[in-house]
């Protein structure tokens, strides 16, 4: 059962910066986690316009907001305003979690952990796998970084604009000098039945599929039952529906959301995240 927080003079403030932020599910499940431990804290949404981000960060310091999640469109832009960056933020170039220690802000990226932890529920052993990553935008960077860390064999990264894949290879070179052998930039036209025989896992990191009538990224009828198919959108997209009908293992974006939040909670509090409680609150 979730115990409501009593607000008092000692209540700590946590929150999320986004624009828009109304759709965010983080307040509901982070609040459940604080309540579980009876930590006197509230977690609130802050709608921060892009042009107000720097002032909002200064405000967070001045108001002693203890921890923040950062979402679209601020994940990249917040970096110059932080005092310290964790290793993954330096490579991914995006930050979704900030810990405030007496005005000293440390930036983390827990999307990578969230994605890998949820994918492992379907595929416990990622080493040596071949992964088809659809998209090369901001969201793909944490995912590709995590897959490289897990020792996957090849990442076929598809994008309309292949320069964005080249940029990712460039940015990750310092992390793994073999990155050019792992990430292969490919155009959508390259995806055919033969190519997909070599793929174990398919991940959609684009926003295509958010609407049911969105165009397909490739011919999903080519998907084979052996594929594990993940979409980071929080619903059953056309991609997931076709994959499910084919008998594939599938997953939407909710587990990734849950685990990135669980890791953020651990960074802020030093306590193991009550994942079952958080999941229950998220699915409500
Ligand atoms: P995010 O932070 O959500 O990743 P982004 O950085 O704007 O957002 O990236 C959006 C991704 O979705 C990109 O990979 C983009 O492809 P391009 O870089 O080629 O534009 C992809 N995308 C968006 N709409 C698309 C569409 N209709 N077809 C294919 N890819 C699309």
PDB file of C-alpha atoms and ligand atoms in Angstrom:
ATOM      1  CA  UNK A   1       0.000   0.000   0.000  1.00  0.00           C
ATOM      2  CA  UNK A   2       1.237   3.526  -0.751  1.00  0.00           C
ATOM      3  CA  UNK A   3       1.370   5.814   2.272  1.00  0.00           C
ATOM      4  CA  UNK A   4       0.786   9.484   1.414  1.00  0.00           C
ATOM      5  CA  UNK A   5       3.610  11.888   2.236  1.00  0.00           C
ATOM      6  CA  UNK A   6       3.061  14.313   5.117  1.00  0.00           C
ATOM      7  CA  UNK A   7       4.413  17.684   4.076  1.00  0.00           C
ATOM      8  CA  UNK A   8       6.316  19.509   6.808  1.00  0.00           C
ATOM      9  CA  UNK A   9       9.189  21.967   7.208  1.00  0.00           C
ATOM     10  CA  UNK A  10      11.594  19.087   6.680  1.00  0.00           C
ATOM     11  CA  UNK A  11      10.123  17.899   3.382  1.00  0.00           C
ATOM     12  CA  UNK A  12      12.696  17.570   0.594  1.00  0.00           C
ATOM     13  CA  UNK A  13      11.868  18.474  -2.999  1.00  0.00           C
ATOM     14  CA  UNK A  14      12.654  16.397  -6.072  1.00  0.00           C
ATOM     15  CA  UNK A  15      11.240  16.856  -9.532  1.00  0.00           C
ATOM     16  CA  UNK A  16      11.396  16.650 -13.286  1.00  0.00           C
ATOM     17  CA  UNK A  17      12.226  19.377 -15.808  1.00  0.00           C
ATOM     18  CA  UNK A  18      10.490  18.951 -19.155  1.00  0.00           C
ATOM     19  CA  UNK A  19       8.568  20.885 -21.786  1.00  0.00           C
ATOM     20  CA  UNK A  20       5.874  19.724 -21.979  1.00  0.00           C
ATOM     21  CA  UNK A  21       5.855  17.738 -18.751  1.00  0.00           C
ATOM     22  CA  UNK A  22       2.146  17.050 -18.131  1.00  0.00           C
ATOM     23  CA  UNK A  23       2.367  13.576 -19.686  1.00  0.00           C
ATOM     24  CA  UNK A  24       5.212  12.515 -17.363  1.00  0.00           C
ATOM     25  CA  UNK A  25       4.631   9.362 -15.338  1.00  0.00           C
ATOM     26  CA  UNK A  26       7.681   9.936 -13.133  1.00  0.00           C
ATOM     27  CA  UNK A  27       5.864  11.852 -10.340  1.00  0.00           C
ATOM     28  CA  UNK A  28       3.494   8.947  -9.722  1.00  0.00           C
ATOM     29  CA  UNK A  29       6.118   6.255  -9.385  1.00  0.00           C
ATOM     30  CA  UNK A  30       8.878   8.275  -7.712  1.00  0.00           C
ATOM     31  CA  UNK A  31       6.379   9.449  -5.091  1.00  0.00           C
ATOM     32  CA  UNK A  32       5.458   5.816  -4.452  1.00  0.00           C
ATOM     33  CA  UNK A  33       9.144   4.982  -3.898  1.00  0.00           C
ATOM     34  CA  UNK A  34       9.655   7.831  -1.412  1.00  0.00           C
ATOM     35  CA  UNK A  35       6.465   6.825   0.391  1.00  0.00           C
ATOM     36  CA  UNK A  36       7.614   3.211   0.595  1.00  0.00           C
ATOM     37  CA  UNK A  37      10.672   4.261   2.605  1.00  0.00           C
ATOM     38  CA  UNK A  38       8.722   6.979   4.455  1.00  0.00           C
ATOM     39  CA  UNK A  39      11.289   9.479   3.149  1.00  0.00           C
ATOM     40  CA  UNK A  40       9.870  12.984   3.741  1.00  0.00           C
ATOM     41  CA  UNK A  41      10.037  14.084   0.103  1.00  0.00           C
ATOM     42  CA  UNK A  42       7.840  15.252  -2.729  1.00  0.00           C
ATOM     43  CA  UNK A  43       8.495  14.810  -6.452  1.00  0.00           C
ATOM     44  CA  UNK A  44       6.927  17.435  -8.665  1.00  0.00           C
ATOM     45  CA  UNK A  45       6.728  18.251 -12.393  1.00  0.00           C
ATOM     46  CA  UNK A  46       8.344  21.522 -13.492  1.00  0.00           C
ATOM     47  CA  UNK A  47       7.336  22.814 -16.914  1.00  0.00           C
ATOM     48  CA  UNK A  48      10.534  24.603 -17.963  1.00  0.00           C
ATOM     49  CA  UNK A  49      10.598  26.430 -21.291  1.00  0.00           C
ATOM     50  CA  UNK A  50      13.808  25.901 -23.284  1.00  0.00           C
ATOM     51  CA  UNK A  51      14.832  29.541 -22.886  1.00  0.00           C
ATOM     52  CA  UNK A  52      14.394  29.306 -19.101  1.00  0.00           C
ATOM     53  CA  UNK A  53      16.555  26.239 -18.543  1.00  0.00           C
ATOM     54  CA  UNK A  54      19.628  28.026 -17.182  1.00  0.00           C
ATOM     55  CA  UNK A  55      17.527  30.041 -14.725  1.00  0.00           C
ATOM     56  CA  UNK A  56      15.649  26.905 -13.716  1.00  0.00           C
ATOM     57  CA  UNK A  57      18.937  25.161 -12.900  1.00  0.00           C
ATOM     58  CA  UNK A  58      20.063  28.151 -10.844  1.00  0.00           C
ATOM     59  CA  UNK A  59      16.678  28.055  -9.142  1.00  0.00           C
ATOM     60  CA  UNK A  60      17.080  24.370  -8.322  1.00  0.00           C
ATOM     61  CA  UNK A  61      20.362  25.181  -6.592  1.00  0.00           C
ATOM     62  CA  UNK A  62      18.945  28.188  -4.776  1.00  0.00           C
ATOM     63  CA  UNK A  63      15.882  26.270  -3.621  1.00  0.00           C
ATOM     64  CA  UNK A  64      17.928  23.219  -2.652  1.00  0.00           C
ATOM     65  CA  UNK A  65      15.982  20.821  -4.864  1.00  0.00           C
ATOM     66  CA  UNK A  66      17.712  17.561  -4.015  1.00  0.00           C
ATOM     67  CA  UNK A  67      17.347  15.703  -7.260  1.00  0.00           C
ATOM     68  CA  UNK A  68      15.963  16.105 -10.734  1.00  0.00           C
ATOM     69  CA  UNK A  69      15.011  14.086 -13.735  1.00  0.00           C
ATOM     70  CA  UNK A  70      15.530  15.827 -17.031  1.00  0.00           C
ATOM     71  CA  UNK A  71      13.397  15.041 -20.036  1.00  0.00           C
ATOM     72  CA  UNK A  72      12.738  16.305 -23.547  1.00  0.00           C
ATOM     73  CA  UNK A  73      13.871  18.856 -24.712  1.00  0.00           C
ATOM     74  CA  UNK A  74      16.464  19.552 -22.012  1.00  0.00           C
ATOM     75  CA  UNK A  75      18.567  16.378 -21.814  1.00  0.00           C
ATOM     76  CA  UNK A  76      21.402  17.719 -23.977  1.00  0.00           C
ATOM     77  CA  UNK A  77      21.089  21.407 -23.169  1.00  0.00           C
ATOM     78  CA  UNK A  78      21.406  21.019 -19.404  1.00  0.00           C
ATOM     79  CA  UNK A  79      24.961  19.663 -19.629  1.00  0.00           C
ATOM     80  CA  UNK A  80      26.812  23.037 -19.626  1.00  0.00           C
ATOM     81  CA  UNK A  81      25.028  24.039 -16.408  1.00  0.00           C
ATOM     82  CA  UNK A  82      26.176  21.022 -14.376  1.00  0.00           C
ATOM     83  CA  UNK A  83      29.266  20.864 -12.143  1.00  0.00           C
ATOM     84  CA  UNK A  84      30.230  17.267 -12.843  1.00  0.00           C
ATOM     85  CA  UNK A  85      29.280  14.634 -15.411  1.00  0.00           C
ATOM     86  CA  UNK A  86      29.333  10.889 -14.993  1.00  0.00           C
ATOM     87  CA  UNK A  87      31.253   8.917 -17.604  1.00  0.00           C
ATOM     88  CA  UNK A  88      28.165   7.859 -19.576  1.00  0.00           C
ATOM     89  CA  UNK A  89      26.891  11.443 -19.871  1.00  0.00           C
ATOM     90  CA  UNK A  90      30.205  12.490 -21.443  1.00  0.00           C
ATOM     91  CA  UNK A  91      29.774   9.929 -24.216  1.00  0.00           C
ATOM     92  CA  UNK A  92      25.993   9.908 -24.621  1.00  0.00           C
ATOM     93  CA  UNK A  93      25.936  13.736 -24.438  1.00  0.00           C
ATOM     94  CA  UNK A  94      22.584  13.635 -22.668  1.00  0.00           C
ATOM     95  CA  UNK A  95      21.665  13.752 -18.989  1.00  0.00           C
ATOM     96  CA  UNK A  96      18.371  12.568 -17.483  1.00  0.00           C
ATOM     97  CA  UNK A  97      19.217  12.590 -13.768  1.00  0.00           C
ATOM     98  CA  UNK A  98      20.804  15.254 -11.565  1.00  0.00           C
ATOM     99  CA  UNK A  99      21.883  14.925  -7.948  1.00  0.00           C
ATOM    100  CA  UNK A 100      22.290  18.155  -5.997  1.00  0.00           C
ATOM    101  CA  UNK A 101      24.861  18.023  -3.206  1.00  0.00           C
ATOM    102  CA  UNK A 102      24.757  21.431  -1.504  1.00  0.00           C
ATOM    103  CA  UNK A 103      24.620  23.297  -4.803  1.00  0.00           C
ATOM    104  CA  UNK A 104      27.069  20.997  -6.614  1.00  0.00           C
ATOM    105  CA  UNK A 105      25.160  19.326  -9.473  1.00  0.00           C
ATOM    106  CA  UNK A 106      26.219  15.922 -10.774  1.00  0.00           C
ATOM    107  CA  UNK A 107      24.664  14.693 -14.023  1.00  0.00           C
ATOM    108  CA  UNK A 108      23.937  11.048 -14.810  1.00  0.00           C
ATOM    109  CA  UNK A 109      22.246   9.153 -17.621  1.00  0.00           C
ATOM    110  CA  UNK A 110      20.102   6.305 -16.300  1.00  0.00           C
ATOM    111  CA  UNK A 111      18.365   5.676 -19.658  1.00  0.00           C
ATOM    112  CA  UNK A 112      21.193   3.342 -20.594  1.00  0.00           C
ATOM    113  CA  UNK A 113      20.711   1.280 -17.413  1.00  0.00           C
ATOM    114  CA  UNK A 114      16.926   1.409 -17.883  1.00  0.00           C
ATOM    115  CA  UNK A 115      17.090   0.117 -21.400  1.00  0.00           C
ATOM    116  CA  UNK A 116      19.617  -2.649 -20.741  1.00  0.00           C
ATOM    117  CA  UNK A 117      17.893  -3.843 -17.555  1.00  0.00           C
ATOM    118  CA  UNK A 118      14.537  -4.102 -19.298  1.00  0.00           C
ATOM    119  CA  UNK A 119      15.983  -5.763 -22.409  1.00  0.00           C
ATOM    120  CA  UNK A 120      17.652  -8.363 -20.184  1.00  0.00           C
ATOM    121  CA  UNK A 121      14.212  -9.427 -18.967  1.00  0.00           C
ATOM    122  CA  UNK A 122      13.730 -10.782 -22.496  1.00  0.00           C
ATOM    123  CA  UNK A 123      17.347 -11.470 -23.470  1.00  0.00           C
ATOM    124  CA  UNK A 124      19.524 -12.170 -20.439  1.00  0.00           C
ATOM    125  CA  UNK A 125      22.679 -12.664 -22.517  1.00  0.00           C
ATOM    126  CA  UNK A 126      23.455  -9.806 -24.867  1.00  0.00           C
ATOM    127  CA  UNK A 127      27.074 -10.617 -25.540  1.00  0.00           C
ATOM    128  CA  UNK A 128      27.627 -11.566 -29.175  1.00  0.00           C
ATOM    129  CA  UNK A 129      24.136 -10.559 -30.321  1.00  0.00           C
ATOM    130  CA  UNK A 130      23.410  -8.635 -33.516  1.00  0.00           C
ATOM    131  CA  UNK A 131      21.072  -5.720 -32.951  1.00  0.00           C
ATOM    132  CA  UNK A 132      19.162  -3.627 -35.457  1.00  0.00           C
ATOM    133  CA  UNK A 133      18.676  -0.131 -34.002  1.00  0.00           C
ATOM    134  CA  UNK A 134      16.109   2.020 -35.807  1.00  0.00           C
ATOM    135  CA  UNK A 135      16.951   5.717 -35.484  1.00  0.00           C
ATOM    136  CA  UNK A 136      20.023   7.725 -34.544  1.00  0.00           C
ATOM    137  CA  UNK A 137      18.511  10.596 -32.562  1.00  0.00           C
ATOM    138  CA  UNK A 138      19.048  11.536 -28.936  1.00  0.00           C
ATOM    139  CA  UNK A 139      17.155   8.525 -27.591  1.00  0.00           C
ATOM    140  CA  UNK A 140      19.274   6.059 -29.550  1.00  0.00           C
ATOM    141  CA  UNK A 141      22.559   7.220 -28.045  1.00  0.00           C
ATOM    142  CA  UNK A 142      22.013   5.834 -24.530  1.00  0.00           C
ATOM    143  CA  UNK A 143      20.740   2.576 -26.043  1.00  0.00           C
ATOM    144  CA  UNK A 144      23.692   2.114 -28.378  1.00  0.00           C
ATOM    145  CA  UNK A 145      26.117   3.012 -25.582  1.00  0.00           C
ATOM    146  CA  UNK A 146      24.546   0.378 -23.321  1.00  0.00           C
ATOM    147  CA  UNK A 147      24.615  -2.273 -26.050  1.00  0.00           C
ATOM    148  CA  UNK A 148      28.330  -1.641 -26.680  1.00  0.00           C
ATOM    149  CA  UNK A 149      29.027  -1.944 -22.936  1.00  0.00           C
ATOM    150  CA  UNK A 150      27.190  -5.281 -22.904  1.00  0.00           C
ATOM    151  CA  UNK A 151      29.470  -6.630 -25.612  1.00  0.00           C
ATOM    152  CA  UNK A 152      27.042  -7.078 -28.466  1.00  0.00           C
ATOM    153  CA  UNK A 153      28.646  -8.219 -31.692  1.00  0.00           C
ATOM    154  CA  UNK A 154      27.158  -5.784 -34.222  1.00  0.00           C
ATOM    155  CA  UNK A 155      24.786  -2.835 -34.082  1.00  0.00           C
ATOM    156  CA  UNK A 156      23.192  -2.184 -37.468  1.00  0.00           C
ATOM    157  CA  UNK A 157      22.090   1.393 -36.976  1.00  0.00           C
ATOM    158  CA  UNK A 158      19.548   2.580 -39.520  1.00  0.00           C
ATOM    159  CA  UNK A 159      18.636   6.191 -40.095  1.00  0.00           C
ATOM    160  CA  UNK A 160      17.421   8.397 -42.922  1.00  0.00           C
ATOM    161  CA  UNK A 161      20.273  10.767 -42.109  1.00  0.00           C
ATOM    162  CA  UNK A 162      23.326   8.522 -41.803  1.00  0.00           C
ATOM    163  CA  UNK A 163      25.557  11.415 -40.719  1.00  0.00           C
ATOM    164  CA  UNK A 164      23.959  11.067 -37.289  1.00  0.00           C
ATOM    165  CA  UNK A 165      25.238   7.478 -37.064  1.00  0.00           C
ATOM    166  CA  UNK A 166      28.716   8.657 -38.103  1.00  0.00           C
ATOM    167  CA  UNK A 167      28.570  11.226 -35.295  1.00  0.00           C
ATOM    168  CA  UNK A 168      27.720   8.520 -32.765  1.00  0.00           C
ATOM    169  CA  UNK A 169      30.678   6.420 -33.930  1.00  0.00           C
ATOM    170  CA  UNK A 170      32.914   9.464 -33.600  1.00  0.00           C
ATOM    171  CA  UNK A 171      31.621  10.298 -30.114  1.00  0.00           C
ATOM    172  CA  UNK A 172      31.991   6.730 -28.789  1.00  0.00           C
ATOM    173  CA  UNK A 173      35.487   6.133 -30.168  1.00  0.00           C
ATOM    174  CA  UNK A 174      37.091   7.260 -26.918  1.00  0.00           C
ATOM    175  CA  UNK A 175      35.006   4.721 -25.006  1.00  0.00           C
ATOM    176  CA  UNK A 176      35.698   1.743 -27.258  1.00  0.00           C
ATOM    177  CA  UNK A 177      38.277   2.066 -29.998  1.00  0.00           C
ATOM    178  CA  UNK A 178      36.673  -0.849 -31.871  1.00  0.00           C
ATOM    179  CA  UNK A 179      33.395   1.052 -32.209  1.00  0.00           C
ATOM    180  CA  UNK A 180      33.714   1.209 -35.990  1.00  0.00           C
ATOM    181  CA  UNK A 181      33.640  -2.563 -36.114  1.00  0.00           C
ATOM    182  CA  UNK A 182      30.563  -2.714 -33.893  1.00  0.00           C
ATOM    183  CA  UNK A 183      28.298   0.049 -35.264  1.00  0.00           C
ATOM    184  CA  UNK A 184      27.439  -0.333 -38.944  1.00  0.00           C
ATOM    185  CA  UNK A 185      25.480   2.590 -40.460  1.00  0.00           C
ATOM    186  CA  UNK A 186      22.860   1.275 -42.898  1.00  0.00           C
ATOM    187  CA  UNK A 187      20.033   2.832 -44.909  1.00  0.00           C
ATOM    188  CA  UNK A 188      16.435   1.605 -44.541  1.00  0.00           C
ATOM    189  CA  UNK A 189      16.594   0.250 -48.096  1.00  0.00           C
ATOM    190  CA  UNK A 190      19.138  -2.338 -46.883  1.00  0.00           C
ATOM    191  CA  UNK A 191      16.585  -4.132 -44.700  1.00  0.00           C
ATOM    192  CA  UNK A 192      15.371  -7.271 -46.475  1.00  0.00           C
ATOM    193  CA  UNK A 193      14.657 -10.887 -45.554  1.00  0.00           C
ATOM    194  CA  UNK A 194      18.241 -12.004 -46.007  1.00  0.00           C
ATOM    195  CA  UNK A 195      19.652  -9.142 -43.948  1.00  0.00           C
ATOM    196  CA  UNK A 196      17.204  -9.850 -41.098  1.00  0.00           C
ATOM    197  CA  UNK A 197      18.442 -13.458 -40.853  1.00  0.00           C
ATOM    198  CA  UNK A 198      21.583 -12.032 -39.261  1.00  0.00           C
ATOM    199  CA  UNK A 199      19.656  -9.947 -36.687  1.00  0.00           C
ATOM    200  CA  UNK A 200      18.704 -11.145 -33.181  1.00  0.00           C
ATOM    201  CA  UNK A 201      17.151  -8.032 -31.656  1.00  0.00           C
ATOM    202  CA  UNK A 202      15.265  -5.110 -33.238  1.00  0.00           C
ATOM    203  CA  UNK A 203      14.919  -1.827 -31.299  1.00  0.00           C
ATOM    204  CA  UNK A 204      12.873   1.177 -32.385  1.00  0.00           C
ATOM    205  CA  UNK A 205      14.275   4.409 -30.916  1.00  0.00           C
ATOM    206  CA  UNK A 206      12.354   6.768 -33.237  1.00  0.00           C
ATOM    207  CA  UNK A 207       8.984   8.316 -32.468  1.00  0.00           C
ATOM    208  CA  UNK A 208       7.495   6.563 -35.500  1.00  0.00           C
ATOM    209  CA  UNK A 209       4.598   4.392 -34.316  1.00  0.00           C
ATOM    210  CA  UNK A 210       3.394   6.833 -31.700  1.00  0.00           C
ATOM    211  CA  UNK A 211       0.351   7.273 -33.923  1.00  0.00           C
ATOM    212  CA  UNK A 212      -1.316   4.122 -35.241  1.00  0.00           C
ATOM    213  CA  UNK A 213      -1.405   5.513 -38.780  1.00  0.00           C
ATOM    214  CA  UNK A 214       2.307   6.404 -38.848  1.00  0.00           C
ATOM    215  CA  UNK A 215       4.127   4.958 -41.873  1.00  0.00           C
ATOM    216  CA  UNK A 216       6.085   1.741 -41.274  1.00  0.00           C
ATOM    217  CA  UNK A 217       9.872   2.206 -40.979  1.00  0.00           C
ATOM    218  CA  UNK A 218      10.387  -0.928 -43.087  1.00  0.00           C
ATOM    219  CA  UNK A 219       8.218  -3.861 -44.120  1.00  0.00           C
ATOM    220  CA  UNK A 220       7.404  -5.344 -40.701  1.00  0.00           C
ATOM    221  CA  UNK A 221       6.071  -8.463 -42.437  1.00  0.00           C
ATOM    222  CA  UNK A 222       9.738  -9.421 -42.864  1.00  0.00           C
ATOM    223  CA  UNK A 223      10.129  -9.843 -39.097  1.00  0.00           C
ATOM    224  CA  UNK A 224      10.834 -13.440 -38.107  1.00  0.00           C
ATOM    225  CA  UNK A 225       9.653 -15.262 -34.954  1.00  0.00           C
ATOM    226  CA  UNK A 226      13.264 -15.550 -33.740  1.00  0.00           C
ATOM    227  CA  UNK A 227      13.554 -11.759 -33.404  1.00  0.00           C
ATOM    228  CA  UNK A 228      13.201 -10.019 -30.064  1.00  0.00           C
ATOM    229  CA  UNK A 229      11.497  -6.697 -30.780  1.00  0.00           C
ATOM    230  CA  UNK A 230      11.591  -3.671 -28.472  1.00  0.00           C
ATOM    231  CA  UNK A 231      10.009  -0.265 -28.921  1.00  0.00           C
ATOM    232  CA  UNK A 232      10.829   2.554 -26.523  1.00  0.00           C
ATOM    233  CA  UNK A 233       7.393   4.115 -27.121  1.00  0.00           C
ATOM    234  CA  UNK A 234       5.103   3.422 -24.120  1.00  0.00           C
ATOM    235  CA  UNK A 235       2.446   1.469 -26.009  1.00  0.00           C
ATOM    236  CA  UNK A 236       1.870  -1.357 -28.432  1.00  0.00           C
ATOM    237  CA  UNK A 237       3.026   0.241 -31.663  1.00  0.00           C
ATOM    238  CA  UNK A 238       2.300  -1.249 -35.116  1.00  0.00           C
ATOM    239  CA  UNK A 239       5.871  -2.650 -35.052  1.00  0.00           C
ATOM    240  CA  UNK A 240       5.202  -4.468 -31.764  1.00  0.00           C
ATOM    241  CA  UNK A 241       1.794  -5.653 -32.885  1.00  0.00           C
ATOM    242  CA  UNK A 242       3.122  -7.280 -36.057  1.00  0.00           C
ATOM    243  CA  UNK A 243       6.051  -8.802 -34.109  1.00  0.00           C
ATOM    244  CA  UNK A 244       3.718 -10.174 -31.442  1.00  0.00           C
ATOM    245  CA  UNK A 245       1.452 -11.711 -34.069  1.00  0.00           C
ATOM    246  CA  UNK A 246       4.513 -13.449 -35.506  1.00  0.00           C
ATOM    247  CA  UNK A 247       5.267 -14.951 -32.098  1.00  0.00           C
ATOM    248  CA  UNK A 248       8.291 -12.737 -31.295  1.00  0.00           C
ATOM    249  CA  UNK A 249       9.248 -11.736 -27.771  1.00  0.00           C
ATOM    250  CA  UNK A 250       8.252  -8.045 -27.522  1.00  0.00           C
ATOM    251  CA  UNK A 251       8.507  -5.165 -25.073  1.00  0.00           C
ATOM    252  CA  UNK A 252       7.277  -1.568 -25.075  1.00  0.00           C
ATOM    253  CA  UNK A 253       8.967   1.422 -23.405  1.00  0.00           C
ATOM    254  CA  UNK A 254       7.374   1.172 -19.950  1.00  0.00           C
ATOM    255  CA  UNK A 255       9.980  -1.177 -18.422  1.00  0.00           C
ATOM    256  CA  UNK A 256      12.766   1.142 -19.612  1.00  0.00           C
ATOM    257  CA  UNK A 257      10.946   4.092 -18.026  1.00  0.00           C
ATOM    258  CA  UNK A 258      10.582   2.153 -14.778  1.00  0.00           C
ATOM    259  CA  UNK A 259      14.215   1.078 -14.532  1.00  0.00           C
ATOM    260  CA  UNK A 260      15.674   4.467 -15.477  1.00  0.00           C
ATOM    261  CA  UNK A 261      13.553   5.897 -12.660  1.00  0.00           C
ATOM    262  CA  UNK A 262      14.599   3.161 -10.251  1.00  0.00           C
ATOM    263  CA  UNK A 263      18.268   3.918 -10.899  1.00  0.00           C
ATOM    264  CA  UNK A 264      17.665   7.668 -10.440  1.00  0.00           C
ATOM    265  CA  UNK A 265      16.008   6.957  -7.083  1.00  0.00           C
ATOM    266  CA  UNK A 266      19.063   4.952  -6.021  1.00  0.00           C
ATOM    267  CA  UNK A 267      21.424   7.745  -7.071  1.00  0.00           C
ATOM    268  CA  UNK A 268      19.468  10.290  -5.040  1.00  0.00           C
ATOM    269  CA  UNK A 269      18.788   8.250  -1.909  1.00  0.00           C
ATOM    270  CA  UNK A 270      21.449   5.541  -1.813  1.00  0.00           C
ATOM    271  CA  UNK A 271      18.654   3.026  -1.143  1.00  0.00           C
ATOM    272  CA  UNK A 272      17.653   0.064  -3.310  1.00  0.00           C
ATOM    273  CA  UNK A 273      14.677   1.141  -5.424  1.00  0.00           C
ATOM    274  CA  UNK A 274      11.400  -0.579  -4.467  1.00  0.00           C
ATOM    275  CA  UNK A 275      10.899  -1.663  -8.073  1.00  0.00           C
ATOM    276  CA  UNK A 276       7.680  -3.637  -7.546  1.00  0.00           C
ATOM    277  CA  UNK A 277       6.057  -0.690  -5.756  1.00  0.00           C
ATOM    278  CA  UNK A 278       7.226   1.671  -8.507  1.00  0.00           C
ATOM    279  CA  UNK A 279       5.917  -0.664 -11.237  1.00  0.00           C
ATOM    280  CA  UNK A 280       2.543  -0.909  -9.531  1.00  0.00           C
ATOM    281  CA  UNK A 281       2.312   2.897  -9.332  1.00  0.00           C
ATOM    282  CA  UNK A 282       3.399   3.266 -12.953  1.00  0.00           C
ATOM    283  CA  UNK A 283       0.829   0.800 -14.273  1.00  0.00           C
ATOM    284  CA  UNK A 284      -2.052   2.384 -12.348  1.00  0.00           C
TER     285      UNK A 284
HETATM  286  P1  LIG B   1      14.848  11.670 -29.916  1.00  0.00           P
HETATM  287  O1  LIG B   1      15.562  12.467 -28.873  1.00  0.00           O
HETATM  288  O2  LIG B   1      13.469  11.239 -29.505  1.00  0.00           O
HETATM  289  O3  LIG B   1      15.660  10.524 -30.431  1.00  0.00           O
HETATM  290  P2  LIG B   1      15.488  13.178 -32.289  1.00  0.00           P
HETATM  291  O4  LIG B   1      16.871  13.403 -31.784  1.00  0.00           O
HETATM  292  O5  LIG B   1      14.761  14.285 -32.958  1.00  0.00           O
HETATM  293  O6  LIG B   1      14.539  12.700 -31.124  1.00  0.00           O
HETATM  294  O7  LIG B   1      15.531  11.910 -33.283  1.00  0.00           O
HETATM  295  C1  LIG B   1      14.421  11.410 -33.930  1.00  0.00           C
HETATM  296  C2  LIG B   1      14.789  10.101 -34.626  1.00  0.00           C
HETATM  297  O8  LIG B   1      13.621   9.597 -35.277  1.00  0.00           O
HETATM  298  C3  LIG B   1      15.837  10.254 -35.720  1.00  0.00           C
HETATM  299  O9  LIG B   1      16.558   9.054 -35.850  1.00  0.00           O
HETATM  300  C4  LIG B   1      14.972  10.502 -36.946  1.00  0.00           C
HETATM  301  O10 LIG B   1      15.596  10.197 -38.156  1.00  0.00           O
HETATM  302  P3  LIG B   1      16.475  11.305 -38.968  1.00  0.00           P
HETATM  303  O11 LIG B   1      17.643  11.624 -38.107  1.00  0.00           O
HETATM  304  O12 LIG B   1      16.862  10.612 -40.230  1.00  0.00           O
HETATM  305  O13 LIG B   1      15.541  12.475 -39.169  1.00  0.00           O
HETATM  306  C5  LIG B   1      13.862   9.530 -36.667  1.00  0.00           C
HETATM  307  N1  LIG B   1      12.638   9.818 -37.397  1.00  0.00           N
HETATM  308  C6  LIG B   1      11.711  10.738 -37.101  1.00  0.00           C
HETATM  309  N2  LIG B   1      10.678  10.688 -37.985  1.00  0.00           N
HETATM  310  C7  LIG B   1      10.977   9.700 -38.874  1.00  0.00           C
HETATM  311  C8  LIG B   1      10.326   9.125 -40.010  1.00  0.00           C
HETATM  312  N3  LIG B   1       9.134   9.566 -40.426  1.00  0.00           N
HETATM  313  N4  LIG B   1      10.944   8.099 -40.659  1.00  0.00           N
HETATM  314  C9  LIG B   1      12.141   7.646 -40.236  1.00  0.00           C
HETATM  315  N5  LIG B   1      12.801   8.123 -39.164  1.00  0.00           N
HETATM  316  C10 LIG B   1      12.231   9.131 -38.491  1.00  0.00           C
END
